[in-house]
Amino acid sequence: MFKRLAAAAVTAVLIAGLGACSRGSDVHDDGTDYSVDVGQDSGSVAEEPQPDAATTADAGVFGLRDEIRHRAARTTRATRPHMTKKCTTTTRRVKHTTSTGSGTKRHTRTWYSTEQAKTCKQVRSGTETYTRIVRPEQWCVSLDDVGGDTTQDDVWYQVSRTTYNTAIATDEHTRMDFTPMGSGC
């Protein structure tokens, strides 16, 4: 079937090209509803370029922008132990010795000094209240026709703030390519 279609397309192009030689450069072929430009290479059939698989994988996802949503961070008040640093200073006696001479003329001198050491540790000292983040701030974009599949509509993706700002600036049903930070929203 493909061979028949290709042969028919080549035949139509050749007939239109031969007929154009006598009538001019832009010719409407009466046998079809298509206009033929004989200034171009008339032996090839034009096809729509397909996106490269390598660039599609690097781009993440693509589709038509549907809706956008900003979800503010959800927080709550919580309590936790209040930790403080408690330090103690300790002293210890250190013995020092030096020797001079050798054999029977050897003389050893000994003296002591006091060194201080500071040790610190965290200890609990009551409780404190703080703001706990239940859900971080999220920027979301919904796409239709994800990956060119017309059955995948209203798919939500979490995106960066810059991608979200780009989505705000574009019209609905405009193609968007981005790398999502997460799915769902």
PDB file of C-alpha atoms in Angstrom:
ATOM      1  CA  MET A   1       0.000   0.000   0.000  1.00  0.00           C
ATOM      2  CA  PHE A   2       2.848   2.393   0.831  1.00  0.00           C
ATOM      3  CA  LYS A   3       4.531   1.644  -2.502  1.00  0.00           C
ATOM      4  CA  ARG A   4       1.304   2.508  -4.353  1.00  0.00           C
ATOM      5  CA  LEU A   5       0.962   5.807  -2.457  1.00  0.00           C
ATOM      6  CA  ALA A   6       4.588   6.713  -3.118  1.00  0.00           C
ATOM      7  CA  ALA A   7       4.273   5.855  -6.815  1.00  0.00           C
ATOM      8  CA  ALA A   8       1.070   7.918  -7.079  1.00  0.00           C
ATOM      9  CA  ALA A   9       2.734  10.887  -5.362  1.00  0.00           C
ATOM     10  CA  VAL A  10       5.776  10.759  -7.647  1.00  0.00           C
ATOM     11  CA  THR A  11       3.537  10.457 -10.721  1.00  0.00           C
ATOM     12  CA  ALA A  12       1.432  13.446  -9.641  1.00  0.00           C
ATOM     13  CA  VAL A  13       4.539  15.539  -9.056  1.00  0.00           C
ATOM     14  CA  LEU A  14       5.994  14.590 -12.454  1.00  0.00           C
ATOM     15  CA  ILE A  15       2.748  15.377 -14.309  1.00  0.00           C
ATOM     16  CA  ALA A  16       2.485  18.704 -12.536  1.00  0.00           C
ATOM     17  CA  GLY A  17       6.135  19.467 -13.254  1.00  0.00           C
ATOM     18  CA  LEU A  18       5.810  18.681 -16.956  1.00  0.00           C
ATOM     19  CA  GLY A  19       2.636  20.721 -17.228  1.00  0.00           C
ATOM     20  CA  ALA A  20       4.302  23.624 -15.443  1.00  0.00           C
ATOM     21  CA  CYS A  21       7.018  23.876 -18.065  1.00  0.00           C
ATOM     22  CA  SER A  22       4.566  25.438 -20.455  1.00  0.00           C
ATOM     23  CA  ARG A  23       2.429  27.489 -18.003  1.00  0.00           C
ATOM     24  CA  GLY A  24       4.737  29.097 -15.402  1.00  0.00           C
ATOM     25  CA  SER A  25       6.244  28.468 -11.972  1.00  0.00           C
ATOM     26  CA  ASP A  26       3.187  28.191  -9.662  1.00  0.00           C
ATOM     27  CA  VAL A  27       0.694  25.788 -11.152  1.00  0.00           C
ATOM     28  CA  HIS A  28      -2.527  24.327  -9.850  1.00  0.00           C
ATOM     29  CA  ASP A  29      -2.840  20.705 -10.944  1.00  0.00           C
ATOM     30  CA  ASP A  30      -6.385  20.178 -12.167  1.00  0.00           C
ATOM     31  CA  GLY A  31      -6.240  16.499 -11.229  1.00  0.00           C
ATOM     32  CA  THR A  32      -5.662  17.296  -7.543  1.00  0.00           C
ATOM     33  CA  ASP A  33      -6.527  20.021  -5.079  1.00  0.00           C
ATOM     34  CA  TYR A  34      -2.877  20.795  -4.363  1.00  0.00           C
ATOM     35  CA  SER A  35      -0.691  23.580  -5.708  1.00  0.00           C
ATOM     36  CA  VAL A  36       2.741  22.561  -7.006  1.00  0.00           C
ATOM     37  CA  ASP A  37       5.809  24.800  -6.912  1.00  0.00           C
ATOM     38  CA  VAL A  38       8.109  23.649  -9.705  1.00  0.00           C
ATOM     39  CA  GLY A  39      10.887  25.953  -8.575  1.00  0.00           C
ATOM     40  CA  GLN A  40      11.617  23.447  -5.792  1.00  0.00           C
ATOM     41  CA  ASP A  41      13.002  19.948  -6.208  1.00  0.00           C
ATOM     42  CA  SER A  42      10.001  18.277  -7.802  1.00  0.00           C
ATOM     43  CA  GLY A  43      11.334  14.747  -7.372  1.00  0.00           C
ATOM     44  CA  SER A  44      11.038  14.679  -3.571  1.00  0.00           C
ATOM     45  CA  VAL A  45       7.978  14.434  -1.418  1.00  0.00           C
ATOM     46  CA  ALA A  46       7.964  16.920   1.479  1.00  0.00           C
ATOM     47  CA  GLU A  47       7.442  15.419   4.914  1.00  0.00           C
ATOM     48  CA  GLU A  48       6.886  17.157   8.202  1.00  0.00           C
ATOM     49  CA  PRO A  49      10.073  16.943  10.279  1.00  0.00           C
ATOM     50  CA  GLN A  50       9.785  14.702  13.315  1.00  0.00           C
ATOM     51  CA  PRO A  51      11.321  15.815  16.623  1.00  0.00           C
ATOM     52  CA  ASP A  52      14.638  14.170  17.372  1.00  0.00           C
ATOM     53  CA  ALA A  53      14.316  11.521  20.097  1.00  0.00           C
ATOM     54  CA  ALA A  54      17.538  12.650  21.798  1.00  0.00           C
ATOM     55  CA  THR A  55      16.402  16.269  22.137  1.00  0.00           C
ATOM     56  CA  THR A  56      12.941  15.206  23.266  1.00  0.00           C
ATOM     57  CA  ALA A  57      14.439  13.113  26.072  1.00  0.00           C
ATOM     58  CA  ASP A  58      16.667  16.010  27.178  1.00  0.00           C
ATOM     59  CA  ALA A  59      13.758  18.480  27.123  1.00  0.00           C
ATOM     60  CA  GLY A  60      11.732  16.438  29.584  1.00  0.00           C
ATOM     61  CA  VAL A  61       8.096  16.780  28.592  1.00  0.00           C
ATOM     62  CA  PHE A  62       6.221  18.790  26.016  1.00  0.00           C
ATOM     63  CA  GLY A  63       2.598  19.530  25.368  1.00  0.00           C
ATOM     64  CA  LEU A  64       0.035  22.284  25.158  1.00  0.00           C
ATOM     65  CA  ARG A  65      -0.211  24.608  28.163  1.00  0.00           C
ATOM     66  CA  ASP A  66      -3.572  24.211  29.855  1.00  0.00           C
ATOM     67  CA  GLU A  67      -3.731  25.584  33.396  1.00  0.00           C
ATOM     68  CA  ILE A  68      -1.258  26.912  35.946  1.00  0.00           C
ATOM     69  CA  ARG A  69      -1.421  26.746  39.709  1.00  0.00           C
ATOM     70  CA  HIS A  70       0.599  28.204  42.555  1.00  0.00           C
ATOM     71  CA  ARG A  71       0.327  26.441  45.886  1.00  0.00           C
ATOM     72  CA  ALA A  72       1.615  28.411  48.838  1.00  0.00           C
ATOM     73  CA  ALA A  73       3.644  26.664  51.486  1.00  0.00           C
ATOM     74  CA  ARG A  74       1.511  25.124  54.218  1.00  0.00           C
ATOM     75  CA  THR A  75       2.928  25.612  57.713  1.00  0.00           C
ATOM     76  CA  THR A  76       1.909  24.860  61.266  1.00  0.00           C
ATOM     77  CA  ARG A  77       3.148  25.737  64.726  1.00  0.00           C
ATOM     78  CA  ALA A  78       4.983  22.957  66.540  1.00  0.00           C
ATOM     79  CA  THR A  79       7.103  22.536  69.652  1.00  0.00           C
ATOM     80  CA  ARG A  80      10.491  20.933  70.062  1.00  0.00           C
ATOM     81  CA  PRO A  81      13.031  20.661  72.870  1.00  0.00           C
ATOM     82  CA  HIS A  82      15.043  23.812  73.377  1.00  0.00           C
ATOM     83  CA  MET A  83      18.702  22.876  73.386  1.00  0.00           C
ATOM     84  CA  THR A  84      21.369  25.067  74.932  1.00  0.00           C
ATOM     85  CA  LYS A  85      25.118  24.707  75.090  1.00  0.00           C
ATOM     86  CA  LYS A  86      26.505  24.005  78.542  1.00  0.00           C
ATOM     87  CA  CYS A  87      30.240  24.215  79.035  1.00  0.00           C
ATOM     88  CA  THR A  88      32.349  23.121  81.969  1.00  0.00           C
ATOM     89  CA  THR A  89      35.948  23.941  82.651  1.00  0.00           C
ATOM     90  CA  THR A  90      38.117  21.275  84.190  1.00  0.00           C
ATOM     91  CA  THR A  91      41.689  21.480  85.406  1.00  0.00           C
ATOM     92  CA  ARG A  92      44.241  18.749  85.546  1.00  0.00           C
ATOM     93  CA  ARG A  93      47.773  18.493  86.789  1.00  0.00           C
ATOM     94  CA  VAL A  94      50.341  17.634  84.134  1.00  0.00           C
ATOM     95  CA  LYS A  95      53.813  16.231  84.918  1.00  0.00           C
ATOM     96  CA  HIS A  96      56.771  17.436  82.825  1.00  0.00           C
ATOM     97  CA  THR A  97      60.297  15.996  82.886  1.00  0.00           C
ATOM     98  CA  THR A  98      63.621  16.793  81.199  1.00  0.00           C
ATOM     99  CA  SER A  99      66.867  14.891  81.387  1.00  0.00           C
ATOM    100  CA  THR A 100      70.432  16.066  80.931  1.00  0.00           C
ATOM    101  CA  GLY A 101      73.657  14.117  80.931  1.00  0.00           C
ATOM    102  CA  SER A 102      74.162  10.397  80.723  1.00  0.00           C
ATOM    103  CA  GLY A 103      75.144   7.490  82.910  1.00  0.00           C
ATOM    104  CA  THR A 104      75.966   8.427  86.507  1.00  0.00           C
ATOM    105  CA  LYS A 105      75.973  12.099  85.616  1.00  0.00           C
ATOM    106  CA  ARG A 106      72.391  11.975  84.413  1.00  0.00           C
ATOM    107  CA  HIS A 107      70.173  14.614  85.985  1.00  0.00           C
ATOM    108  CA  THR A 108      66.347  14.585  85.703  1.00  0.00           C
ATOM    109  CA  ARG A 109      64.296  17.671  86.353  1.00  0.00           C
ATOM    110  CA  THR A 110      60.557  17.297  87.075  1.00  0.00           C
ATOM    111  CA  TRP A 111      57.903  19.992  87.380  1.00  0.00           C
ATOM    112  CA  TYR A 112      54.117  20.147  87.322  1.00  0.00           C
ATOM    113  CA  SER A 113      51.693  22.533  85.653  1.00  0.00           C
ATOM    114  CA  THR A 114      47.940  22.978  85.663  1.00  0.00           C
ATOM    115  CA  GLU A 115      46.105  22.872  82.327  1.00  0.00           C
ATOM    116  CA  GLN A 116      42.520  23.874  81.822  1.00  0.00           C
ATOM    117  CA  ALA A 117      40.188  22.009  79.459  1.00  0.00           C
ATOM    118  CA  LYS A 118      36.785  23.220  78.341  1.00  0.00           C
ATOM    119  CA  THR A 119      34.130  20.655  77.390  1.00  0.00           C
ATOM    120  CA  CYS A 120      30.757  21.650  75.945  1.00  0.00           C
ATOM    121  CA  LYS A 121      27.602  19.673  75.247  1.00  0.00           C
ATOM    122  CA  GLN A 122      23.995  20.352  74.249  1.00  0.00           C
ATOM    123  CA  VAL A 123      21.488  20.003  77.055  1.00  0.00           C
ATOM    124  CA  ARG A 124      17.728  20.298  77.035  1.00  0.00           C
ATOM    125  CA  SER A 125      16.340  23.446  78.572  1.00  0.00           C
ATOM    126  CA  GLY A 126      12.565  23.453  78.197  1.00  0.00           C
ATOM    127  CA  THR A 127      10.733  23.618  74.854  1.00  0.00           C
ATOM    128  CA  GLU A 128      10.420  26.126  72.025  1.00  0.00           C
ATOM    129  CA  THR A 129       7.796  26.732  69.347  1.00  0.00           C
ATOM    130  CA  TYR A 130       8.717  26.975  65.695  1.00  0.00           C
ATOM    131  CA  THR A 131       7.064  27.067  62.279  1.00  0.00           C
ATOM    132  CA  ARG A 132       7.100  23.618  60.686  1.00  0.00           C
ATOM    133  CA  ILE A 133       6.614  23.334  56.913  1.00  0.00           C
ATOM    134  CA  VAL A 134       3.936  20.734  56.158  1.00  0.00           C
ATOM    135  CA  ARG A 135       4.034  21.266  52.365  1.00  0.00           C
ATOM    136  CA  PRO A 136       6.661  23.328  50.540  1.00  0.00           C
ATOM    137  CA  GLU A 137       5.699  26.020  48.048  1.00  0.00           C
ATOM    138  CA  GLN A 138       4.832  24.536  44.653  1.00  0.00           C
ATOM    139  CA  TRP A 139       4.504  25.922  41.138  1.00  0.00           C
ATOM    140  CA  CYS A 140       2.489  23.704  38.794  1.00  0.00           C
ATOM    141  CA  VAL A 141       1.632  23.583  35.094  1.00  0.00           C
ATOM    142  CA  SER A 142      -1.028  21.385  33.475  1.00  0.00           C
ATOM    143  CA  LEU A 143      -0.444  20.149  29.921  1.00  0.00           C
ATOM    144  CA  ASP A 144      -2.727  18.740  27.240  1.00  0.00           C
ATOM    145  CA  ASP A 145      -1.519  16.393  24.478  1.00  0.00           C
ATOM    146  CA  VAL A 146       1.519  15.363  26.538  1.00  0.00           C
ATOM    147  CA  GLY A 147       4.239  14.013  24.270  1.00  0.00           C
ATOM    148  CA  GLY A 148       1.969  14.512  21.263  1.00  0.00           C
ATOM    149  CA  ASP A 149      -0.555  11.954  22.598  1.00  0.00           C
ATOM    150  CA  THR A 150      -3.990  13.566  22.321  1.00  0.00           C
ATOM    151  CA  THR A 151      -5.418  11.195  24.932  1.00  0.00           C
ATOM    152  CA  GLN A 152      -3.139  12.530  27.680  1.00  0.00           C
ATOM    153  CA  ASP A 153      -4.844  15.702  28.842  1.00  0.00           C
ATOM    154  CA  ASP A 154      -4.783  17.620  32.124  1.00  0.00           C
ATOM    155  CA  VAL A 155      -1.479  16.149  33.331  1.00  0.00           C
ATOM    156  CA  TRP A 156      -0.033  18.225  36.182  1.00  0.00           C
ATOM    157  CA  TYR A 157       3.700  18.781  36.657  1.00  0.00           C
ATOM    158  CA  GLN A 158       5.618  20.552  39.402  1.00  0.00           C
ATOM    159  CA  VAL A 159       8.028  23.031  37.830  1.00  0.00           C
ATOM    160  CA  SER A 160      10.599  25.598  38.891  1.00  0.00           C
ATOM    161  CA  ARG A 161       9.555  29.164  39.541  1.00  0.00           C
ATOM    162  CA  THR A 162      11.174  30.358  36.291  1.00  0.00           C
ATOM    163  CA  THR A 163       9.242  27.770  34.245  1.00  0.00           C
ATOM    164  CA  TYR A 164       6.057  28.849  36.037  1.00  0.00           C
ATOM    165  CA  ASN A 165       6.749  32.500  35.167  1.00  0.00           C
ATOM    166  CA  THR A 166       7.297  31.474  31.542  1.00  0.00           C
ATOM    167  CA  ALA A 167       3.959  29.630  31.578  1.00  0.00           C
ATOM    168  CA  ILE A 168       2.201  32.734  32.890  1.00  0.00           C
ATOM    169  CA  ALA A 169       3.605  34.745  29.978  1.00  0.00           C
ATOM    170  CA  THR A 170       2.369  32.251  27.345  1.00  0.00           C
ATOM    171  CA  ASP A 171      -1.171  31.846  26.065  1.00  0.00           C
ATOM    172  CA  GLU A 172      -3.305  28.761  26.664  1.00  0.00           C
ATOM    173  CA  HIS A 173      -2.797  25.897  24.213  1.00  0.00           C
ATOM    174  CA  THR A 174       0.733  27.083  23.388  1.00  0.00           C
ATOM    175  CA  ARG A 175       3.377  24.352  23.127  1.00  0.00           C
ATOM    176  CA  MET A 176       5.711  24.208  26.125  1.00  0.00           C
ATOM    177  CA  ASP A 177       8.882  22.166  26.601  1.00  0.00           C
ATOM    178  CA  PHE A 178      10.345  21.858  30.113  1.00  0.00           C
ATOM    179  CA  THR A 179      11.926  19.468  32.556  1.00  0.00           C
ATOM    180  CA  PRO A 180       9.515  18.865  35.444  1.00  0.00           C
ATOM    181  CA  MET A 181      10.657  18.787  39.067  1.00  0.00           C
ATOM    182  CA  GLY A 182       7.905  16.323  39.948  1.00  0.00           C
ATOM    183  CA  SER A 183       4.560  14.986  38.823  1.00  0.00           C
ATOM    184  CA  GLY A 184       1.144  15.741  40.216  1.00  0.00           C
ATOM    185  CA  CYS A 185       0.072  18.861  41.990  1.00  0.00           C
TER     186      CYS A 185
END
